[in-house]
Amino acid sequence: MAIWQYQLFVIPREALMKHFKSIPDSLAIHKDTFKKMWDSFLQHDQDSDCESFDARNYNWWQHASIKSKNLINQIDELLPRDTFINSSDSVSWKGDSKNYNDHDAFLAFDLKSGNVIDFGFRIDLRDNNSSSIISLLKICQDKDFLVMDSKGNLFEPRLDLLSDSIKESRAAHYLNDPEDFFRKLVNDEN
């Protein structure tokens, strides 16, 4: 992920309703839990059990039964396919980072059922043309999905509702004040 990208995780509304009985404002994000999950994934450790809930590693799509084919076709109309990643159970899209259009998306699906098992996208905050992002958010609206930022905040998929989250993001911080961003990054490491 490029530092100028703002990441959104896509979650079906019905999954949140089944899990919580209502839509919370935010979900728990635990850096340590996510790191353990990611390390286990990299080591192909299928038996690893992360002991606390983290919204990024919970399978929100398991009971949603959303077919991937239509979503894939809709995103194909917005973004070019990423030719670097070649997989039979996922599709990636990648914009043109050289032209400040580094939007990308990722969708994984179950090969047997064709159902979505993961979906998210990243917005290039350097791009002044928001048409691709508005179109991705419109797909989410039409499918009754919500979006979650990297801090766990949940939003209806509308750009106006995301504006404060975008302004407070690490990507915006970097673009608005790169020196301060790196100063704080170094201080956080120590």
mmCIF file with all atom_site columns, C-alpha atoms in Angstrom:
data_model
loop_
_atom_site.group_PDB
_atom_site.id
_atom_site.type_symbol
_atom_site.label_atom_id
_atom_site.label_alt_id
_atom_site.label_comp_id
_atom_site.label_asym_id
_atom_site.label_entity_id
_atom_site.label_seq_id
_atom_site.pdbx_PDB_ins_code
_atom_site.Cartn_x
_atom_site.Cartn_y
_atom_site.Cartn_z
_atom_site.occupancy
_atom_site.B_iso_or_equiv
_atom_site.pdbx_formal_charge
_atom_site.auth_seq_id
_atom_site.auth_comp_id
_atom_site.auth_asym_id
_atom_site.auth_atom_id
_atom_site.pdbx_PDB_model_num
ATOM 1   C CA . MET A 1 1   ? 0.000   0.000   0.000   1.00 0.00 ? 1   MET A CA 1
ATOM 2   C CA . ALA A 1 2   ? 1.351   3.385   -0.971  1.00 0.00 ? 2   ALA A CA 1
ATOM 3   C CA . ILE A 1 3   ? 1.527   6.053   1.702   1.00 0.00 ? 3   ILE A CA 1
ATOM 4   C CA . TRP A 1 4   ? -0.820  8.302   -0.287  1.00 0.00 ? 4   TRP A CA 1
ATOM 5   C CA . GLN A 1 5   ? -3.581  5.697   -0.320  1.00 0.00 ? 5   GLN A CA 1
ATOM 6   C CA . TYR A 1 6   ? -6.584  5.684   1.998   1.00 0.00 ? 6   TYR A CA 1
ATOM 7   C CA . GLN A 1 7   ? -7.798  2.146   2.640   1.00 0.00 ? 7   GLN A CA 1
ATOM 8   C CA . LEU A 1 8   ? -11.395 0.977   2.959   1.00 0.00 ? 8   LEU A CA 1
ATOM 9   C CA . PHE A 1 9   ? -12.612 -2.487  3.893   1.00 0.00 ? 9   PHE A CA 1
ATOM 10  C CA . VAL A 1 10  ? -16.023 -3.432  2.524   1.00 0.00 ? 10  VAL A CA 1
ATOM 11  C CA . ILE A 1 11  ? -18.492 -5.233  4.804   1.00 0.00 ? 11  ILE A CA 1
ATOM 12  C CA . PRO A 1 12  ? -22.007 -6.419  3.948   1.00 0.00 ? 12  PRO A CA 1
ATOM 13  C CA . ARG A 1 13  ? -24.609 -4.687  6.117   1.00 0.00 ? 13  ARG A CA 1
ATOM 14  C CA . GLU A 1 14  ? -26.387 -8.019  6.677   1.00 0.00 ? 14  GLU A CA 1
ATOM 15  C CA . ALA A 1 15  ? -23.236 -9.477  8.288   1.00 0.00 ? 15  ALA A CA 1
ATOM 16  C CA . LEU A 1 16  ? -23.048 -6.614  10.778  1.00 0.00 ? 16  LEU A CA 1
ATOM 17  C CA . MET A 1 17  ? -26.735 -6.960  11.562  1.00 0.00 ? 17  MET A CA 1
ATOM 18  C CA . LYS A 1 18  ? -26.345 -10.713 12.179  1.00 0.00 ? 18  LYS A CA 1
ATOM 19  C CA . HIS A 1 19  ? -23.317 -10.167 14.393  1.00 0.00 ? 19  HIS A CA 1
ATOM 20  C CA . PHE A 1 20  ? -24.409 -7.091  16.366  1.00 0.00 ? 20  PHE A CA 1
ATOM 21  C CA . LYS A 1 21  ? -28.205 -6.788  15.755  1.00 0.00 ? 21  LYS A CA 1
ATOM 22  C CA . SER A 1 22  ? -27.574 -3.137  14.827  1.00 0.00 ? 22  SER A CA 1
ATOM 23  C CA . ILE A 1 23  ? -24.882 -1.145  13.049  1.00 0.00 ? 23  ILE A CA 1
ATOM 24  C CA . PRO A 1 24  ? -22.164 0.084   15.431  1.00 0.00 ? 24  PRO A CA 1
ATOM 25  C CA . ASP A 1 25  ? -20.237 3.300   14.763  1.00 0.00 ? 25  ASP A CA 1
ATOM 26  C CA . SER A 1 26  ? -16.937 1.436   14.846  1.00 0.00 ? 26  SER A CA 1
ATOM 27  C CA . LEU A 1 27  ? -15.377 -1.994  15.195  1.00 0.00 ? 27  LEU A CA 1
ATOM 28  C CA . ALA A 1 28  ? -12.406 -3.130  17.263  1.00 0.00 ? 28  ALA A CA 1
ATOM 29  C CA . ILE A 1 29  ? -8.998  -2.953  15.613  1.00 0.00 ? 29  ILE A CA 1
ATOM 30  C CA . HIS A 1 30  ? -6.057  -4.412  17.532  1.00 0.00 ? 30  HIS A CA 1
ATOM 31  C CA . LYS A 1 31  ? -2.638  -3.968  15.936  1.00 0.00 ? 31  LYS A CA 1
ATOM 32  C CA . ASP A 1 32  ? -1.130  -6.887  17.871  1.00 0.00 ? 32  ASP A CA 1
ATOM 33  C CA . THR A 1 33  ? -3.918  -9.297  16.892  1.00 0.00 ? 33  THR A CA 1
ATOM 34  C CA . PHE A 1 34  ? -3.718  -8.279  13.254  1.00 0.00 ? 34  PHE A CA 1
ATOM 35  C CA . LYS A 1 35  ? 0.068   -8.669  13.274  1.00 0.00 ? 35  LYS A CA 1
ATOM 36  C CA . LYS A 1 36  ? -0.236  -12.204 14.730  1.00 0.00 ? 36  LYS A CA 1
ATOM 37  C CA . MET A 1 37  ? -2.830  -13.099 12.115  1.00 0.00 ? 37  MET A CA 1
ATOM 38  C CA . TRP A 1 38  ? -0.676  -11.701 9.300   1.00 0.00 ? 38  TRP A CA 1
ATOM 39  C CA . ASP A 1 39  ? 2.459   -13.489 10.558  1.00 0.00 ? 39  ASP A CA 1
ATOM 40  C CA . SER A 1 40  ? 0.492   -16.761 10.717  1.00 0.00 ? 40  SER A CA 1
ATOM 41  C CA . PHE A 1 41  ? -0.756  -16.199 7.188   1.00 0.00 ? 41  PHE A CA 1
ATOM 42  C CA . LEU A 1 42  ? 2.769   -15.565 5.908   1.00 0.00 ? 42  LEU A CA 1
ATOM 43  C CA . GLN A 1 43  ? 3.961   -18.747 7.616   1.00 0.00 ? 43  GLN A CA 1
ATOM 44  C CA . HIS A 1 44  ? 0.942   -20.710 6.268   1.00 0.00 ? 44  HIS A CA 1
ATOM 45  C CA . ASP A 1 45  ? -0.073  -21.569 9.835   1.00 0.00 ? 45  ASP A CA 1
ATOM 46  C CA . GLN A 1 46  ? -3.755  -22.492 9.430   1.00 0.00 ? 46  GLN A CA 1
ATOM 47  C CA . ASP A 1 47  ? -4.055  -23.605 13.073  1.00 0.00 ? 47  ASP A CA 1
ATOM 48  C CA . SER A 1 48  ? -3.095  -20.259 14.569  1.00 0.00 ? 48  SER A CA 1
ATOM 49  C CA . ASP A 1 49  ? -5.807  -18.778 16.769  1.00 0.00 ? 49  ASP A CA 1
ATOM 50  C CA . CYS A 1 50  ? -5.751  -15.052 17.458  1.00 0.00 ? 50  CYS A CA 1
ATOM 51  C CA . GLU A 1 51  ? -7.210  -14.668 20.913  1.00 0.00 ? 51  GLU A CA 1
ATOM 52  C CA . SER A 1 52  ? -9.092  -11.406 20.524  1.00 0.00 ? 52  SER A CA 1
ATOM 53  C CA . PHE A 1 53  ? -11.540 -10.057 17.971  1.00 0.00 ? 53  PHE A CA 1
ATOM 54  C CA . ASP A 1 54  ? -10.183 -7.787  15.275  1.00 0.00 ? 54  ASP A CA 1
ATOM 55  C CA . ALA A 1 55  ? -12.521 -6.469  12.597  1.00 0.00 ? 55  ALA A CA 1
ATOM 56  C CA . ARG A 1 56  ? -9.873  -6.869  9.902   1.00 0.00 ? 56  ARG A CA 1
ATOM 57  C CA . ASN A 1 57  ? -9.500  -10.614 10.359  1.00 0.00 ? 57  ASN A CA 1
ATOM 58  C CA . TYR A 1 58  ? -13.130 -11.523 11.018  1.00 0.00 ? 58  TYR A CA 1
ATOM 59  C CA . ASN A 1 59  ? -14.856 -13.211 8.069   1.00 0.00 ? 59  ASN A CA 1
ATOM 60  C CA . TRP A 1 60  ? -17.713 -10.758 7.451   1.00 0.00 ? 60  TRP A CA 1
ATOM 61  C CA . TRP A 1 61  ? -18.647 -12.449 4.176   1.00 0.00 ? 61  TRP A CA 1
ATOM 62  C CA . GLN A 1 62  ? -19.184 -15.989 5.490   1.00 0.00 ? 62  GLN A CA 1
ATOM 63  C CA . HIS A 1 63  ? -22.985 -15.795 5.593   1.00 0.00 ? 63  HIS A CA 1
ATOM 64  C CA . ALA A 1 64  ? -23.587 -13.098 2.995   1.00 0.00 ? 64  ALA A CA 1
ATOM 65  C CA . SER A 1 65  ? -23.733 -15.262 -0.178  1.00 0.00 ? 65  SER A CA 1
ATOM 66  C CA . ILE A 1 66  ? -22.829 -12.364 -2.487  1.00 0.00 ? 66  ILE A CA 1
ATOM 67  C CA . LYS A 1 67  ? -21.840 -13.607 -5.946  1.00 0.00 ? 67  LYS A CA 1
ATOM 68  C CA . SER A 1 68  ? -18.531 -12.231 -7.187  1.00 0.00 ? 68  SER A CA 1
ATOM 69  C CA . LYS A 1 69  ? -19.138 -12.226 -10.948 1.00 0.00 ? 69  LYS A CA 1
ATOM 70  C CA . ASN A 1 70  ? -21.354 -9.128  -11.094 1.00 0.00 ? 70  ASN A CA 1
ATOM 71  C CA . LEU A 1 71  ? -19.076 -7.177  -8.736  1.00 0.00 ? 71  LEU A CA 1
ATOM 72  C CA . ILE A 1 72  ? -16.024 -8.123  -10.796 1.00 0.00 ? 72  ILE A CA 1
ATOM 73  C CA . ASN A 1 73  ? -17.713 -6.957  -13.998 1.00 0.00 ? 73  ASN A CA 1
ATOM 74  C CA . GLN A 1 74  ? -18.707 -3.644  -12.403 1.00 0.00 ? 74  GLN A CA 1
ATOM 75  C CA . ILE A 1 75  ? -15.193 -2.948  -11.108 1.00 0.00 ? 75  ILE A CA 1
ATOM 76  C CA . ASP A 1 76  ? -13.688 -3.961  -14.478 1.00 0.00 ? 76  ASP A CA 1
ATOM 77  C CA . GLU A 1 77  ? -15.547 -0.976  -15.950 1.00 0.00 ? 77  GLU A CA 1
ATOM 78  C CA . LEU A 1 78  ? -13.855 1.396   -13.472 1.00 0.00 ? 78  LEU A CA 1
ATOM 79  C CA . LEU A 1 79  ? -10.285 0.205   -13.020 1.00 0.00 ? 79  LEU A CA 1
ATOM 80  C CA . PRO A 1 80  ? -7.797  -1.796  -15.088 1.00 0.00 ? 80  PRO A CA 1
ATOM 81  C CA . ARG A 1 81  ? -6.947  -5.291  -13.866 1.00 0.00 ? 81  ARG A CA 1
ATOM 82  C CA . ASP A 1 82  ? -3.676  -5.666  -12.000 1.00 0.00 ? 82  ASP A CA 1
ATOM 83  C CA . THR A 1 83  ? -1.509  -7.909  -14.171 1.00 0.00 ? 83  THR A CA 1
ATOM 84  C CA . PHE A 1 84  ? 1.081   -8.439  -11.428 1.00 0.00 ? 84  PHE A CA 1
ATOM 85  C CA . ILE A 1 85  ? -1.198  -10.643 -9.320  1.00 0.00 ? 85  ILE A CA 1
ATOM 86  C CA . ASN A 1 86  ? -2.436  -13.812 -11.000 1.00 0.00 ? 86  ASN A CA 1
ATOM 87  C CA . SER A 1 87  ? -4.784  -15.921 -8.890  1.00 0.00 ? 87  SER A CA 1
ATOM 88  C CA . SER A 1 88  ? -7.705  -18.229 -9.606  1.00 0.00 ? 88  SER A CA 1
ATOM 89  C CA . ASP A 1 89  ? -9.666  -17.136 -6.509  1.00 0.00 ? 89  ASP A CA 1
ATOM 90  C CA . SER A 1 90  ? -9.168  -13.378 -6.481  1.00 0.00 ? 90  SER A CA 1
ATOM 91  C CA . VAL A 1 91  ? -9.056  -10.357 -8.733  1.00 0.00 ? 91  VAL A CA 1
ATOM 92  C CA . SER A 1 92  ? -7.058  -7.179  -8.240  1.00 0.00 ? 92  SER A CA 1
ATOM 93  C CA . TRP A 1 93  ? -7.344  -3.870  -10.006 1.00 0.00 ? 93  TRP A CA 1
ATOM 94  C CA . LYS A 1 94  ? -4.663  -1.185  -10.118 1.00 0.00 ? 94  LYS A CA 1
ATOM 95  C CA . GLY A 1 95  ? -4.761  2.370   -11.386 1.00 0.00 ? 95  GLY A CA 1
ATOM 96  C CA . ASP A 1 96  ? -1.814  4.279   -12.847 1.00 0.00 ? 96  ASP A CA 1
ATOM 97  C CA . SER A 1 97  ? 0.396   5.537   -10.000 1.00 0.00 ? 97  SER A CA 1
ATOM 98  C CA . LYS A 1 98  ? 2.586   7.552   -12.388 1.00 0.00 ? 98  LYS A CA 1
ATOM 99  C CA . ASN A 1 99  ? -0.423  9.679   -13.311 1.00 0.00 ? 99  ASN A CA 1
ATOM 100 C CA . TYR A 1 100 ? -1.660  10.149  -9.718  1.00 0.00 ? 100 TYR A CA 1
ATOM 101 C CA . ASN A 1 101 ? -4.457  7.642   -10.262 1.00 0.00 ? 101 ASN A CA 1
ATOM 102 C CA . ASP A 1 102 ? -3.247  4.883   -7.941  1.00 0.00 ? 102 ASP A CA 1
ATOM 103 C CA . HIS A 1 103 ? -6.681  3.624   -6.904  1.00 0.00 ? 103 HIS A CA 1
ATOM 104 C CA . ASP A 1 104 ? -6.848  -0.114  -6.453  1.00 0.00 ? 104 ASP A CA 1
ATOM 105 C CA . ALA A 1 105 ? -9.274  -2.795  -5.412  1.00 0.00 ? 105 ALA A CA 1
ATOM 106 C CA . PHE A 1 106 ? -9.146  -6.423  -4.326  1.00 0.00 ? 106 PHE A CA 1
ATOM 107 C CA . LEU A 1 107 ? -11.874 -9.038  -4.354  1.00 0.00 ? 107 LEU A CA 1
ATOM 108 C CA . ALA A 1 108 ? -11.430 -12.656 -3.239  1.00 0.00 ? 108 ALA A CA 1
ATOM 109 C CA . PHE A 1 109 ? -14.029 -15.342 -3.781  1.00 0.00 ? 109 PHE A CA 1
ATOM 110 C CA . ASP A 1 110 ? -14.704 -18.976 -3.042  1.00 0.00 ? 110 ASP A CA 1
ATOM 111 C CA . LEU A 1 111 ? -13.964 -21.041 -6.136  1.00 0.00 ? 111 LEU A CA 1
ATOM 112 C CA . LYS A 1 112 ? -16.751 -23.530 -5.479  1.00 0.00 ? 112 LYS A CA 1
ATOM 113 C CA . SER A 1 113 ? -19.637 -21.147 -4.724  1.00 0.00 ? 113 SER A CA 1
ATOM 114 C CA . GLY A 1 114 ? -18.389 -18.006 -6.465  1.00 0.00 ? 114 GLY A CA 1
ATOM 115 C CA . ASN A 1 115 ? -19.297 -16.027 -3.336  1.00 0.00 ? 115 ASN A CA 1
ATOM 116 C CA . VAL A 1 116 ? -17.238 -13.042 -2.223  1.00 0.00 ? 116 VAL A CA 1
ATOM 117 C CA . ILE A 1 117 ? -15.007 -13.751 0.800   1.00 0.00 ? 117 ILE A CA 1
ATOM 118 C CA . ASP A 1 118 ? -13.097 -10.448 0.925   1.00 0.00 ? 118 ASP A CA 1
ATOM 119 C CA . PHE A 1 119 ? -13.433 -7.047  -0.721  1.00 0.00 ? 119 PHE A CA 1
ATOM 120 C CA . GLY A 1 120 ? -11.694 -3.726  -0.241  1.00 0.00 ? 120 GLY A CA 1
ATOM 121 C CA . PHE A 1 121 ? -10.198 -0.807  -2.063  1.00 0.00 ? 121 PHE A CA 1
ATOM 122 C CA . ARG A 1 122 ? -7.725  2.018   -1.655  1.00 0.00 ? 122 ARG A CA 1
ATOM 123 C CA . ILE A 1 123 ? -8.119  5.615   -2.747  1.00 0.00 ? 123 ILE A CA 1
ATOM 124 C CA . ASP A 1 124 ? -5.216  7.653   -4.109  1.00 0.00 ? 124 ASP A CA 1
ATOM 125 C CA . LEU A 1 125 ? -5.542  10.946  -2.246  1.00 0.00 ? 125 LEU A CA 1
ATOM 126 C CA . ARG A 1 126 ? -3.308  12.677  -4.811  1.00 0.00 ? 126 ARG A CA 1
ATOM 127 C CA . ASP A 1 127 ? -6.017  12.276  -7.463  1.00 0.00 ? 127 ASP A CA 1
ATOM 128 C CA . ASN A 1 128 ? -8.291  15.314  -7.766  1.00 0.00 ? 128 ASN A CA 1
ATOM 129 C CA . ASN A 1 129 ? -10.773 13.407  -9.933  1.00 0.00 ? 129 ASN A CA 1
ATOM 130 C CA . SER A 1 130 ? -13.017 11.451  -7.595  1.00 0.00 ? 130 SER A CA 1
ATOM 131 C CA . SER A 1 131 ? -15.157 9.750   -10.265 1.00 0.00 ? 131 SER A CA 1
ATOM 132 C CA . SER A 1 132 ? -13.661 6.250   -9.800  1.00 0.00 ? 132 SER A CA 1
ATOM 133 C CA . ILE A 1 133 ? -14.063 6.459   -6.032  1.00 0.00 ? 133 ILE A CA 1
ATOM 134 C CA . ILE A 1 134 ? -17.603 7.741   -6.245  1.00 0.00 ? 134 ILE A CA 1
ATOM 135 C CA . SER A 1 135 ? -18.363 4.859   -8.628  1.00 0.00 ? 135 SER A CA 1
ATOM 136 C CA . LEU A 1 136 ? -16.847 2.283   -6.244  1.00 0.00 ? 136 LEU A CA 1
ATOM 137 C CA . LEU A 1 137 ? -18.842 3.756   -3.372  1.00 0.00 ? 137 LEU A CA 1
ATOM 138 C CA . LYS A 1 138 ? -21.982 3.667   -5.553  1.00 0.00 ? 138 LYS A CA 1
ATOM 139 C CA . ILE A 1 139 ? -21.452 -0.058  -6.123  1.00 0.00 ? 139 ILE A CA 1
ATOM 140 C CA . CYS A 1 140 ? -21.255 -0.464  -2.346  1.00 0.00 ? 140 CYS A CA 1
ATOM 141 C CA . GLN A 1 141 ? -24.468 1.547   -1.888  1.00 0.00 ? 141 GLN A CA 1
ATOM 142 C CA . ASP A 1 142 ? -26.297 -0.517  -4.495  1.00 0.00 ? 142 ASP A CA 1
ATOM 143 C CA . LYS A 1 143 ? -25.201 -3.790  -2.873  1.00 0.00 ? 143 LYS A CA 1
ATOM 144 C CA . ASP A 1 144 ? -26.025 -2.590  0.669   1.00 0.00 ? 144 ASP A CA 1
ATOM 145 C CA . PHE A 1 145 ? -22.409 -2.693  1.842   1.00 0.00 ? 145 PHE A CA 1
ATOM 146 C CA . LEU A 1 146 ? -20.761 -0.470  4.425   1.00 0.00 ? 146 LEU A CA 1
ATOM 147 C CA . VAL A 1 147 ? -17.134 0.628   4.411   1.00 0.00 ? 147 VAL A CA 1
ATOM 148 C CA . MET A 1 148 ? -14.688 0.571   7.298   1.00 0.00 ? 148 MET A CA 1
ATOM 149 C CA . ASP A 1 149 ? -11.560 2.717   7.540   1.00 0.00 ? 149 ASP A CA 1
ATOM 150 C CA . SER A 1 150 ? -8.256  1.456   8.947   1.00 0.00 ? 150 SER A CA 1
ATOM 151 C CA . LYS A 1 151 ? -9.218  2.646   12.443  1.00 0.00 ? 151 LYS A CA 1
ATOM 152 C CA . GLY A 1 152 ? -12.395 0.543   12.469  1.00 0.00 ? 152 GLY A CA 1
ATOM 153 C CA . ASN A 1 153 ? -14.878 3.380   11.863  1.00 0.00 ? 153 ASN A CA 1
ATOM 154 C CA . LEU A 1 154 ? -17.918 2.297   9.854   1.00 0.00 ? 154 LEU A CA 1
ATOM 155 C CA . PHE A 1 155 ? -19.547 4.480   7.210   1.00 0.00 ? 155 PHE A CA 1
ATOM 156 C CA . GLU A 1 156 ? -22.329 4.436   4.728   1.00 0.00 ? 156 GLU A CA 1
ATOM 157 C CA . PRO A 1 157 ? -20.481 4.409   1.382   1.00 0.00 ? 157 PRO A CA 1
ATOM 158 C CA . ARG A 1 158 ? -20.686 8.112   0.615   1.00 0.00 ? 158 ARG A CA 1
ATOM 159 C CA . LEU A 1 159 ? -17.714 10.392  0.030   1.00 0.00 ? 159 LEU A CA 1
ATOM 160 C CA . ASP A 1 160 ? -19.215 13.223  2.102   1.00 0.00 ? 160 ASP A CA 1
ATOM 161 C CA . LEU A 1 161 ? -19.456 10.908  5.135   1.00 0.00 ? 161 LEU A CA 1
ATOM 162 C CA . LEU A 1 162 ? -15.832 9.787   4.709   1.00 0.00 ? 162 LEU A CA 1
ATOM 163 C CA . SER A 1 163 ? -14.344 13.291  4.512   1.00 0.00 ? 163 SER A CA 1
ATOM 164 C CA . ASP A 1 164 ? -13.349 13.626  8.198   1.00 0.00 ? 164 ASP A CA 1
ATOM 165 C CA . SER A 1 165 ? -11.828 10.151  8.239   1.00 0.00 ? 165 SER A CA 1
ATOM 166 C CA . ILE A 1 166 ? -9.882  10.941  5.071   1.00 0.00 ? 166 ILE A CA 1
ATOM 167 C CA . LYS A 1 167 ? -8.637  14.255  6.516   1.00 0.00 ? 167 LYS A CA 1
ATOM 168 C CA . GLU A 1 168 ? -7.436  12.458  9.682   1.00 0.00 ? 168 GLU A CA 1
ATOM 169 C CA . SER A 1 169 ? -5.789  9.581   7.811   1.00 0.00 ? 169 SER A CA 1
ATOM 170 C CA . ARG A 1 170 ? -2.080  8.851   7.662   1.00 0.00 ? 170 ARG A CA 1
ATOM 171 C CA . ALA A 1 171 ? -2.230  9.335   3.886   1.00 0.00 ? 171 ALA A CA 1
ATOM 172 C CA . ALA A 1 172 ? -3.619  12.866  4.224   1.00 0.00 ? 172 ALA A CA 1
ATOM 173 C CA . HIS A 1 173 ? -1.110  13.645  6.976   1.00 0.00 ? 173 HIS A CA 1
ATOM 174 C CA . TYR A 1 174 ? 1.725   12.562  4.671   1.00 0.00 ? 174 TYR A CA 1
ATOM 175 C CA . LEU A 1 175 ? 0.436   14.587  1.718   1.00 0.00 ? 175 LEU A CA 1
ATOM 176 C CA . ASN A 1 176 ? -0.279  17.714  3.795   1.00 0.00 ? 176 ASN A CA 1
ATOM 177 C CA . ASP A 1 177 ? 2.917   17.719  5.858   1.00 0.00 ? 177 ASP A CA 1
ATOM 178 C CA . PRO A 1 178 ? 5.466   15.046  4.893   1.00 0.00 ? 178 PRO A CA 1
ATOM 179 C CA . GLU A 1 179 ? 8.141   16.359  7.264   1.00 0.00 ? 179 GLU A CA 1
ATOM 180 C CA . ASP A 1 180 ? 5.826   16.186  10.268  1.00 0.00 ? 180 ASP A CA 1
ATOM 181 C CA . PHE A 1 181 ? 4.602   12.760  9.131   1.00 0.00 ? 181 PHE A CA 1
ATOM 182 C CA . PHE A 1 182 ? 8.127   11.326  9.107   1.00 0.00 ? 182 PHE A CA 1
ATOM 183 C CA . ARG A 1 183 ? 9.064   13.069  12.356  1.00 0.00 ? 183 ARG A CA 1
ATOM 184 C CA . LYS A 1 184 ? 6.086   11.457  14.093  1.00 0.00 ? 184 LYS A CA 1
ATOM 185 C CA . LEU A 1 185 ? 6.789   8.131   12.401  1.00 0.00 ? 185 LEU A CA 1
ATOM 186 C CA . VAL A 1 186 ? 10.342  8.121   13.786  1.00 0.00 ? 186 VAL A CA 1
ATOM 187 C CA . ASN A 1 187 ? 9.109   9.137   17.247  1.00 0.00 ? 187 ASN A CA 1
ATOM 188 C CA . ASP A 1 188 ? 6.476   6.363   17.203  1.00 0.00 ? 188 ASP A CA 1
ATOM 189 C CA . GLU A 1 189 ? 9.182   3.806   16.383  1.00 0.00 ? 189 GLU A CA 1
ATOM 190 C CA . ASN A 1 190 ? 11.202  4.769   19.471  1.00 0.00 ? 190 ASN A CA 1
#
